[in-house]
């Protein structure tokens, strides 16, 4: 679905599409940037598709989380109403291992640079935090989707209220949670180039 920029910039279009099936011709772009979304895709398929829409020599860059810090006391207390449904979110369906993305890009990209670090996340707005993790990212969807809608709605509101309580009791510093992330950059290989050497 293509949407015209509301700021009326004629050279800018917003397109919503699955990362695994981008609606662009081969070799359309000089760069593809994936920001905090790689873990929400079928990673091998999305990486192959990113390569397809890049020109040979184009740049791919990704910044994605590696884990959800459920062991953090603020996170545990914030999500207690929904986490009581399970021991922990299903990590294998939500976050890649450290080697997952580098392994997926290796066949398609050269000169890959990868670095693990951490980034702060601020648990200071109960509405935004709760909506993002429970309604957008679907952190506990495997379990929330199995219960009646009214109970699901009640648990989400209880989670939001937990957040409000925590925000009233803690400083911004205490509500800052470090997330492990991975940054990756690579250059698109030309998979159609003839191999060098004897013919």
CSV table of C-alpha atoms in Angstrom, one decimal:
chain,number,residue,atom,x,y,z
A,1,UNK,CA,0.0,0.0,0.0
A,2,UNK,CA,1.5,3.3,-1.1
A,3,UNK,CA,0.8,6.5,0.8
A,4,UNK,CA,1.7,10.1,-0.2
A,5,UNK,CA,3.7,12.0,2.4
A,6,UNK,CA,1.3,14.3,4.4
A,7,UNK,CA,4.0,17.0,4.2
A,8,UNK,CA,3.7,17.0,0.4
A,9,UNK,CA,7.3,16.2,-0.3
A,10,UNK,CA,7.0,15.0,-4.0
A,11,UNK,CA,10.0,12.7,-3.9
A,12,UNK,CA,9.0,10.8,-0.8
A,13,UNK,CA,6.5,7.9,-0.6
A,14,UNK,CA,5.6,5.7,2.4
A,15,UNK,CA,5.0,2.1,1.5
A,16,UNK,CA,3.8,-0.5,3.9
A,17,UNK,CA,4.7,-4.1,3.0
A,18,UNK,CA,6.0,-7.3,4.6
A,19,UNK,CA,9.8,-7.3,4.7
A,20,UNK,CA,9.7,-10.8,3.2
A,21,UNK,CA,7.9,-9.5,0.1
A,22,UNK,CA,8.9,-6.0,-0.8
A,23,UNK,CA,6.9,-4.4,-3.7
A,24,UNK,CA,9.9,-3.0,-5.6
A,25,UNK,CA,11.8,-4.2,-8.7
A,26,UNK,CA,15.2,-5.8,-8.4
A,27,UNK,CA,18.1,-3.4,-7.8
A,28,UNK,CA,15.9,-0.4,-6.8
A,29,UNK,CA,17.9,1.0,-3.9
A,30,UNK,CA,21.4,2.1,-2.9
A,31,UNK,CA,20.7,1.4,0.7
A,32,UNK,CA,18.3,-0.6,2.9
A,33,UNK,CA,18.0,0.2,6.6
A,34,UNK,CA,16.2,-2.1,9.1
A,35,UNK,CA,15.6,-0.3,12.4
A,36,UNK,CA,14.3,-2.4,15.3
A,37,UNK,CA,12.3,-4.7,13.0
A,38,UNK,CA,14.6,-7.6,12.0
A,39,UNK,CA,13.4,-9.7,14.9
A,40,UNK,CA,9.8,-9.3,13.7
A,41,UNK,CA,10.5,-10.9,10.3
A,42,UNK,CA,11.3,-14.3,8.9
A,43,UNK,CA,15.0,-13.3,9.0
A,44,UNK,CA,16.5,-15.4,6.2
A,45,UNK,CA,13.6,-14.5,3.8
A,46,UNK,CA,13.8,-10.8,4.8
A,47,UNK,CA,17.5,-10.6,4.3
A,48,UNK,CA,17.3,-12.3,0.8
A,49,UNK,CA,14.5,-9.8,-0.1
A,50,UNK,CA,16.6,-6.8,1.1
A,51,UNK,CA,19.5,-8.0,-1.1
A,52,UNK,CA,17.1,-8.4,-4.1
A,53,UNK,CA,16.0,-4.7,-3.9
A,54,UNK,CA,19.5,-3.4,-3.5
A,55,UNK,CA,21.8,-2.5,-6.4
A,56,UNK,CA,25.1,-4.5,-6.4
A,57,UNK,CA,27.4,-2.7,-4.0
A,58,UNK,CA,24.4,-1.2,-2.1
A,59,UNK,CA,24.5,-1.0,1.7
A,60,UNK,CA,22.4,-2.9,4.2
A,61,UNK,CA,22.3,-1.7,7.8
A,62,UNK,CA,20.4,-3.2,10.6
A,63,UNK,CA,19.9,-2.3,14.3
A,64,UNK,CA,17.9,-4.9,16.1
A,65,UNK,CA,17.5,-6.2,19.7
A,66,UNK,CA,18.9,-9.6,20.7
A,67,UNK,CA,16.9,-10.2,23.9
A,68,UNK,CA,14.1,-8.9,26.0
A,69,UNK,CA,15.4,-8.2,29.5
A,70,UNK,CA,12.7,-10.1,31.4
A,71,UNK,CA,15.0,-10.6,34.4
A,72,UNK,CA,15.1,-6.8,35.0
A,73,UNK,CA,13.0,-6.0,38.1
A,74,UNK,CA,11.2,-3.1,36.5
A,75,UNK,CA,10.3,-5.2,33.5
A,76,UNK,CA,9.2,-8.1,35.6
A,77,UNK,CA,6.9,-5.9,37.8
A,78,UNK,CA,5.5,-3.9,34.8
A,79,UNK,CA,4.5,-7.0,32.9
A,80,UNK,CA,3.5,-9.2,35.9
A,81,UNK,CA,-0.2,-9.4,35.0
A,82,UNK,CA,0.5,-10.9,31.6
A,83,UNK,CA,3.7,-12.7,32.5
A,84,UNK,CA,1.7,-14.7,35.0
A,85,UNK,CA,0.3,-16.5,32.0
A,86,UNK,CA,3.7,-18.0,31.2
A,87,UNK,CA,7.2,-18.4,32.7
A,88,UNK,CA,8.6,-16.0,30.1
A,89,UNK,CA,7.9,-14.9,26.5
A,90,UNK,CA,8.9,-17.3,23.8
A,91,UNK,CA,12.3,-15.9,23.1
A,92,UNK,CA,12.8,-18.2,20.1
A,93,UNK,CA,9.9,-16.6,18.3
A,94,UNK,CA,10.7,-13.0,19.1
A,95,UNK,CA,14.5,-12.4,19.3
A,96,UNK,CA,17.4,-13.7,17.1
A,97,UNK,CA,20.5,-15.3,18.5
A,98,UNK,CA,23.8,-13.4,18.1
A,99,UNK,CA,24.7,-15.4,15.0
A,100,UNK,CA,21.2,-15.5,13.3
A,101,UNK,CA,21.4,-12.2,11.3
A,102,UNK,CA,25.2,-12.5,10.5
A,103,UNK,CA,24.6,-16.0,9.2
A,104,UNK,CA,21.6,-14.9,7.2
A,105,UNK,CA,23.5,-12.0,5.5
A,106,UNK,CA,26.7,-14.0,4.7
A,107,UNK,CA,25.6,-15.4,1.3
A,108,UNK,CA,24.3,-12.1,0.1
A,109,UNK,CA,26.6,-9.4,1.6
A,110,UNK,CA,30.4,-8.9,1.8
A,111,UNK,CA,32.5,-6.9,4.2
A,112,UNK,CA,30.0,-7.4,6.9
A,113,UNK,CA,30.7,-5.5,10.2
A,114,UNK,CA,28.7,-6.6,13.2
A,115,UNK,CA,28.8,-5.3,16.8
A,116,UNK,CA,26.9,-6.1,19.9
A,117,UNK,CA,26.2,-3.3,22.4
A,118,UNK,CA,23.2,-2.1,24.5
A,119,UNK,CA,20.7,0.7,24.2
A,120,UNK,CA,18.6,2.4,26.8
A,121,UNK,CA,14.8,1.9,26.8
A,122,UNK,CA,12.8,4.3,29.0
A,123,UNK,CA,9.9,2.8,30.9
A,124,UNK,CA,8.5,6.3,31.7
A,125,UNK,CA,5.3,6.4,29.7
A,126,UNK,CA,2.8,3.6,30.8
A,127,UNK,CA,0.5,4.1,27.8
A,128,UNK,CA,3.3,4.0,25.1
A,129,UNK,CA,5.3,1.2,26.8
A,130,UNK,CA,2.2,-1.1,27.3
A,131,UNK,CA,0.8,-0.4,23.8
A,132,UNK,CA,4.1,-1.0,22.1
A,133,UNK,CA,5.0,-4.3,23.8
A,134,UNK,CA,1.6,-5.8,24.1
A,135,UNK,CA,-0.4,-4.4,21.2
A,136,UNK,CA,2.2,-3.6,18.6
A,137,UNK,CA,5.1,-6.1,19.1
A,138,UNK,CA,2.8,-8.7,20.6
A,139,UNK,CA,5.3,-9.8,23.2
A,140,UNK,CA,2.9,-12.2,24.9
A,141,UNK,CA,0.6,-12.8,21.9
A,142,UNK,CA,1.1,-16.6,22.0
A,143,UNK,CA,-0.8,-16.6,25.3
A,144,UNK,CA,-3.0,-13.4,25.1
A,145,UNK,CA,-4.6,-14.6,21.9
A,146,UNK,CA,-5.8,-17.8,23.6
A,147,UNK,CA,-7.9,-16.1,26.3
A,148,UNK,CA,-11.3,-14.3,25.9
A,149,UNK,CA,-11.1,-10.7,24.6
A,150,UNK,CA,-12.5,-9.2,27.8
A,151,UNK,CA,-9.9,-11.0,29.9
A,152,UNK,CA,-7.1,-9.9,27.5
A,153,UNK,CA,-8.3,-6.3,27.7
A,154,UNK,CA,-8.4,-6.5,31.5
A,155,UNK,CA,-4.9,-7.8,31.7
A,156,UNK,CA,-3.5,-5.1,29.3
A,157,UNK,CA,-5.2,-2.4,31.4
A,158,UNK,CA,-3.8,-4.0,34.6
A,159,UNK,CA,-0.4,-3.9,33.0
A,160,UNK,CA,-0.8,-0.3,32.1
A,161,UNK,CA,-1.8,0.5,35.7
A,162,UNK,CA,1.2,-1.4,36.9
A,163,UNK,CA,3.3,0.9,34.7
A,164,UNK,CA,1.6,4.0,36.1
A,165,UNK,CA,2.3,2.8,39.7
A,166,UNK,CA,6.0,2.1,38.9
A,167,UNK,CA,6.4,5.5,37.2
A,168,UNK,CA,5.1,7.3,40.3
A,169,UNK,CA,7.5,5.3,42.6
A,170,UNK,CA,10.8,5.4,40.6
A,171,UNK,CA,13.1,8.0,39.0
A,172,UNK,CA,13.8,8.1,35.3
A,173,UNK,CA,17.2,6.6,35.9
A,174,UNK,CA,15.6,3.6,37.7
A,175,UNK,CA,13.1,3.3,34.9
A,176,UNK,CA,15.8,3.0,32.2
A,177,UNK,CA,16.4,-0.5,31.1
A,178,UNK,CA,19.4,-1.5,28.9
A,179,UNK,CA,18.6,-3.8,26.0
A,180,UNK,CA,21.2,-5.9,24.2
A,181,UNK,CA,21.3,-5.0,20.5
A,182,UNK,CA,23.2,-5.8,17.4
A,183,UNK,CA,24.4,-3.4,14.7
A,184,UNK,CA,25.3,-4.8,11.3
A,185,UNK,CA,26.4,-3.3,8.0
A,186,UNK,CA,27.2,-5.1,4.8
A,187,UNK,CA,27.7,-4.5,1.0
A,188,UNK,CA,25.5,-6.3,-1.4
A,189,UNK,CA,27.2,-9.0,-3.5
A,190,UNK,CA,26.6,-9.1,-7.2
A,191,UNK,CA,25.3,-12.7,-7.4
A,192,UNK,CA,25.1,-12.5,-11.2
A,193,UNK,CA,28.7,-11.6,-11.7
A,194,UNK,CA,30.8,-14.1,-13.6
A,195,UNK,CA,33.3,-16.0,-11.4
A,196,UNK,CA,36.9,-14.9,-11.9
A,197,UNK,CA,39.4,-17.5,-13.2
A,198,UNK,CA,39.7,-19.8,-16.2
A,199,UNK,CA,36.7,-20.1,-18.5
